[in-house]
Amino acid sequence: MSEYAKFFRKARRGKDITQTELARLLDFRSGQLISNIERGISFYPLNRLPQVVKILDLEIEPVLSLILRIEEKNLRRIFKTKNPVGLIKPSKPDL
């Protein structure tokens, strides 16, 4: 299980909220996304993180640090590849 999954599962359980209850509070159709997040399959949509932080009564800094560590690791892995997807050498402008 990923650090992200563990962090949010522990936070939810600490507030004694079920996956279904959290999903309802976030206006998700079901608890499936919460389940996927807590199994390390998905991430919270970034636009929903402020709600998650509020509902779970989390401090912002640990959440930001966690997400930045994950993204840094992902970016470092991308830049180590020989031809990273989406990286195109800029062409010289036509004069």
Coordinates of N, CA, C and O in Angstrom, one line a residue:
M1 N 0.8 -1.2 0.0 CA 0.0 0.0 0.0 C 0.9 1.2 0.0 O 1.9 1.3 0.7
S2 N 0.5 2.2 -0.8 CA 1.3 3.4 -0.9 C 1.2 4.3 0.3 O 0.3 4.2 1.1
E3 N 2.2 5.2 0.4 CA 2.2 6.2 1.5 C 1.0 7.0 1.5 O 0.4 7.3 2.5
Y4 N 0.6 7.4 0.3 CA -0.6 8.2 0.1 C -1.9 7.5 0.6 O -2.7 8.0 1.3
A5 N -2.0 6.2 0.2 CA -3.1 5.4 0.6 C -3.2 5.3 2.1 O -4.2 5.4 2.7
K6 N -2.0 5.0 2.7 CA -2.0 4.8 4.2 C -2.3 6.1 4.9 O -3.1 6.1 5.9
F7 N -1.8 7.2 4.4 CA -2.1 8.5 5.0 C -3.6 8.8 5.1 O -4.1 9.1 6.2
F8 N -4.2 8.7 4.0 CA -5.6 9.0 3.9 C -6.5 8.0 4.6 O -7.5 8.4 5.2
R9 N -6.2 6.7 4.5 CA -7.0 5.7 5.3 C -6.9 5.9 6.8 O -7.9 5.9 7.5
K10 N -5.6 6.2 7.2 CA -5.5 6.4 8.7 C -6.2 7.7 9.1 O -6.9 7.7 10.2
A11 N -6.2 8.7 8.3 CA -6.9 10.0 8.6 C -8.4 9.7 8.7 O -9.1 10.2 9.6
R12 N -9.0 9.0 7.7 CA -10.4 8.7 7.7 C -10.8 7.9 8.9 O -11.8 8.2 9.6
R13 N -10.0 6.8 9.1 CA -10.4 5.9 10.3 C -10.2 6.7 11.6 O -11.0 6.4 12.5
G14 N -9.3 7.6 11.7 CA -9.1 8.4 12.9 C -10.3 9.3 13.2 O -10.6 9.6 14.3
K15 N -11.0 9.6 12.2 CA -12.3 10.4 12.3 C -13.5 9.5 12.5 O -14.6 10.0 12.6
D16 N -13.3 8.2 12.4 CA -14.4 7.2 12.5 C -15.5 7.5 11.5 O -16.6 7.5 11.8
I17 N -15.0 7.7 10.2 CA -15.9 7.9 9.1 C -15.7 6.7 8.1 O -14.6 6.3 7.8
T18 N -16.8 6.1 7.7 CA -16.7 5.0 6.7 C -16.4 5.6 5.3 O -16.5 6.8 5.1
Q19 N -15.9 4.7 4.4 CA -15.7 5.1 3.1 C -16.9 5.6 2.4 O -16.9 6.6 1.7
T20 N -18.0 5.0 2.7 CA -19.3 5.4 2.1 C -19.7 6.8 2.6 O -20.2 7.6 1.8
E21 N -19.5 7.0 3.9 CA -19.9 8.3 4.5 C -19.0 9.4 3.9 O -19.5 10.5 3.6
L22 N -17.7 9.1 3.8 CA -16.8 10.1 3.2 C -17.1 10.4 1.7 O -17.2 11.6 1.3
A23 N -17.5 9.4 1.0 CA -17.9 9.6 -0.4 C -19.1 10.5 -0.5 O -19.2 11.4 -1.3
R24 N -20.1 10.2 0.4 CA -21.3 11.1 0.5 C -21.0 12.5 0.8 O -21.5 13.4 0.1
L25 N -20.1 12.7 1.8 CA -19.7 14.1 2.1 C -19.0 14.8 1.0 O -19.0 16.1 0.9
L26 N -18.3 14.1 0.1 CA -17.6 14.6 -1.0 C -18.4 14.7 -2.3 O -17.9 15.0 -3.3
D27 N -19.7 14.3 -2.2 CA -20.6 14.2 -3.3 C -20.1 13.2 -4.4 O -20.3 13.5 -5.6
F28 N -19.5 12.1 -4.0 CA -19.1 11.1 -4.9 C -20.3 10.1 -5.0 O -21.1 10.0 -4.1
R29 N -20.5 9.5 -6.1 CA -21.6 8.6 -6.3 C -21.6 7.3 -5.4 O -22.6 6.8 -5.0
S30 N -20.4 6.9 -5.1 CA -20.3 5.7 -4.2 C -18.9 5.8 -3.5 O -18.1 6.7 -3.7
G31 N -18.7 4.8 -2.7 CA -17.4 4.7 -1.9 C -16.3 4.1 -2.7 O -15.2 4.0 -2.2
Q32 N -16.6 3.7 -3.9 CA -15.6 3.0 -4.7 C -14.3 3.8 -4.9 O -13.2 3.3 -4.8
L33 N -14.4 5.1 -5.2 CA -13.2 5.9 -5.4 C -12.4 6.0 -4.1 O -11.2 5.9 -4.1
I34 N -13.1 6.1 -3.0 CA -12.4 6.1 -1.7 C -11.7 4.8 -1.5 O -10.5 4.8 -1.1
S35 N -12.3 3.7 -1.8 CA -11.7 2.4 -1.7 C -10.5 2.3 -2.6 O -9.4 1.9 -2.2
N36 N -10.6 2.8 -3.8 CA -9.5 2.8 -4.8 C -8.3 3.7 -4.3 O -7.1 3.3 -4.4
I37 N -8.6 4.8 -3.7 CA -7.6 5.7 -3.1 C -6.9 5.0 -2.0 O -5.6 5.0 -1.9
E38 N -7.6 4.3 -1.1 CA -7.0 3.7 0.1 C -6.3 2.4 -0.3 O -5.7 1.8 0.6
R39 N -6.5 1.9 -1.5 CA -5.7 0.7 -1.9 C -4.6 1.1 -2.8 O -3.9 0.3 -3.4
G40 N -4.4 2.4 -3.0 CA -3.3 2.9 -3.8 C -3.5 2.9 -5.3 O -2.5 3.0 -6.1
I41 N -4.7 2.8 -5.7 CA -5.1 2.7 -7.2 C -5.3 4.1 -7.7 O -5.0 4.4 -8.9
S42 N -5.9 5.0 -6.9 CA -6.3 6.3 -7.4 C -5.8 7.4 -6.4 O -5.4 7.1 -5.3
F43 N -6.0 8.6 -6.8 CA -5.7 9.8 -6.0 C -7.0 10.6 -5.9 O -7.8 10.6 -6.8
Y44 N -7.1 11.4 -4.9 CA -8.2 12.4 -4.8 C -8.0 13.4 -5.9 O -6.9 13.8 -6.2
P45 N -9.1 13.7 -6.6 CA -9.0 14.8 -7.5 C -8.5 16.1 -6.8 O -8.9 16.4 -5.7
L46 N -7.6 16.8 -7.4 CA -7.0 17.9 -6.7 C -8.0 19.0 -6.3 O -7.9 19.6 -5.3
N47 N -9.0 19.1 -7.1 CA -10.0 20.1 -6.8 C -10.9 19.7 -5.5 O -11.6 20.5 -5.0
R48 N -10.8 18.5 -5.1 CA -11.5 18.0 -3.9 C -10.7 18.0 -2.7 O -11.2 17.8 -1.6
L49 N -9.3 18.1 -2.8 CA -8.5 18.0 -1.7 C -8.8 19.0 -0.6 O -8.8 18.7 0.6
P50 N -9.2 20.3 -0.9 CA -9.6 21.2 0.2 C -10.7 20.6 1.1 O -10.7 20.7 2.3
Q51 N -11.7 20.0 0.4 CA -12.8 19.4 1.1 C -12.4 18.2 2.0 O -12.8 18.0 3.1
V52 N -11.5 17.4 1.4 CA -11.0 16.2 2.1 C -10.2 16.7 3.4 O -10.4 16.2 4.5
V53 N -9.4 17.7 3.2 CA -8.6 18.2 4.3 C -9.6 18.7 5.4 O -9.4 18.5 6.6
K54 N -10.6 19.4 5.0 CA -11.6 20.0 6.0 C -12.3 18.9 6.7 O -12.5 18.8 7.9
I55 N -12.9 17.9 5.9 CA -13.7 16.8 6.5 C -12.9 16.0 7.5 O -13.3 15.6 8.5
L56 N -11.6 15.7 7.1 CA -10.8 14.8 7.9 C -10.0 15.6 8.9 O -9.2 15.0 9.7
D57 N -10.2 16.9 9.0 CA -9.5 17.8 9.9 C -8.0 17.6 9.9 O -7.4 17.4 10.9
L58 N -7.5 17.8 8.7 CA -6.0 17.6 8.5 C -5.3 18.9 8.4 O -5.9 19.9 8.0
E59 N -4.1 18.9 8.8 CA -3.2 20.1 8.6 C -2.8 20.1 7.1 O -2.6 19.0 6.5
I60 N -2.7 21.3 6.5 CA -2.4 21.4 5.1 C -1.0 21.0 4.7 O -0.8 20.3 3.8
E61 N 0.0 21.4 5.6 CA 1.4 21.1 5.3 C 1.7 19.6 5.1 O 2.4 19.3 4.1
P62 N 1.3 18.7 5.9 CA 1.6 17.3 5.7 C 1.0 16.8 4.4 O 1.6 16.0 3.7
V63 N -0.2 17.3 4.0 CA -0.8 16.8 2.8 C 0.0 17.4 1.6 O 0.3 16.6 0.7
L64 N 0.3 18.6 1.6 CA 1.1 19.2 0.6 C 2.5 18.5 0.4 O 2.9 18.2 -0.7
S65 N 3.1 18.2 1.6 CA 4.4 17.6 1.5 C 4.3 16.2 0.9 O 5.2 15.8 0.1
L66 N 3.3 15.5 1.3 CA 3.1 14.1 0.7 C 2.9 14.2 -0.8 O 3.5 13.4 -1.5
I67 N 2.0 15.1 -1.2 CA 1.8 15.2 -2.7 C 3.0 15.6 -3.4 O 3.3 15.1 -4.5
L68 N 3.7 16.6 -2.9 CA 4.9 17.0 -3.6 C 6.0 15.9 -3.6 O 6.7 15.8 -4.6
R69 N 6.1 15.1 -2.6 CA 7.1 14.0 -2.6 C 6.7 13.0 -3.7 O 7.6 12.6 -4.4
I70 N 5.5 12.7 -3.8 CA 5.0 11.8 -4.8 C 5.2 12.3 -6.2 O 5.8 11.6 -7.1
E71 N 4.9 13.6 -6.4 CA 5.1 14.2 -7.7 C 6.6 14.3 -8.1 O 6.9 14.1 -9.2
E72 N 7.4 14.7 -7.1 CA 8.8 14.8 -7.4 C 9.4 13.4 -7.8 O 10.1 13.3 -8.8
K73 N 8.9 12.3 -7.1 CA 9.4 11.0 -7.5 C 8.9 10.6 -8.9 O 9.7 10.1 -9.7
N74 N 7.7 11.0 -9.2 CA 7.2 10.7 -10.6 C 8.0 11.5 -11.6 O 8.3 10.9 -12.7
L75 N 8.2 12.7 -11.4 CA 9.0 13.6 -12.3 C 10.4 13.1 -12.5 O 10.9 13.0 -13.6
R76 N 11.0 12.7 -11.4 CA 12.4 12.2 -11.5 C 12.4 10.9 -12.3 O 13.4 10.7 -13.1
R77 N 11.4 10.1 -12.2 CA 11.4 8.8 -13.0 C 11.2 9.2 -14.4 O 11.8 8.6 -15.3
I78 N 10.3 10.1 -14.7 CA 10.1 10.6 -16.1 C 11.4 11.1 -16.8 O 11.7 10.7 -17.9
F79 N 12.1 12.0 -16.0 CA 13.3 12.6 -16.6 C 14.4 11.6 -16.7 O 15.4 11.8 -17.5
K80 N 14.4 10.4 -16.1 CA 15.4 9.4 -16.2 C 15.2 8.6 -17.5 O 16.2 8.0 -17.9
T81 N 14.0 8.6 -18.0 CA 13.8 7.8 -19.2 C 14.5 8.5 -20.4 O 14.7 9.7 -20.4
K82 N 14.8 7.7 -21.4 CA 15.5 8.2 -22.5 C 14.7 9.2 -23.3 O 15.3 10.2 -23.7
N83 N 13.5 8.9 -23.6 CA 12.6 9.9 -24.3 C 11.3 10.1 -23.5 O 10.3 9.5 -23.8
P84 N 11.4 11.0 -22.5 CA 10.2 11.2 -21.7 C 9.0 11.6 -22.6 O 9.1 12.4 -23.5
V85 N 7.9 11.1 -22.2 CA 6.6 11.4 -23.0 C 6.3 12.9 -22.8 O 6.4 13.4 -21.7
G86 N 6.0 13.5 -23.8 CA 5.6 14.9 -23.7 C 6.7 15.9 -23.8 O 6.5 17.1 -23.8
L87 N 8.0 15.4 -23.8 CA 9.1 16.4 -23.8 C 9.6 16.4 -25.3 O 10.1 15.5 -25.8
I88 N 9.5 17.5 -25.9 CA 9.9 17.7 -27.3 C 10.8 18.9 -27.3 O 10.6 19.9 -26.6
K89 N 11.9 18.7 -28.0 CA 12.9 19.8 -28.1 C 12.2 21.0 -28.8 O 11.6 20.8 -29.8
P90 N 12.4 22.2 -28.2 CA 11.8 23.3 -28.9 C 12.4 23.5 -30.3 O 13.6 23.4 -30.4
S91 N 11.6 23.8 -31.3 CA 12.2 24.1 -32.6 C 12.6 25.5 -32.6 O 12.1 26.4 -31.9
K92 N 13.5 25.8 -33.6 CA 14.0 27.2 -33.7 C 12.8 27.9 -34.5 O 12.3 27.4 -35.4
P93 N 12.6 29.1 -34.0 CA 11.5 29.9 -34.7 C 11.9 30.3 -36.1 O 13.1 30.5 -36.4
D94 N 10.9 30.3 -36.9 CA 11.1 30.7 -38.3 C 11.3 32.2 -38.3 O 10.6 33.0 -37.7
L95 N 12.4 32.7 -39.0 CA 12.7 34.1 -39.0 C 12.3 34.7 -40.3 O 12.2 34.3 -41.4

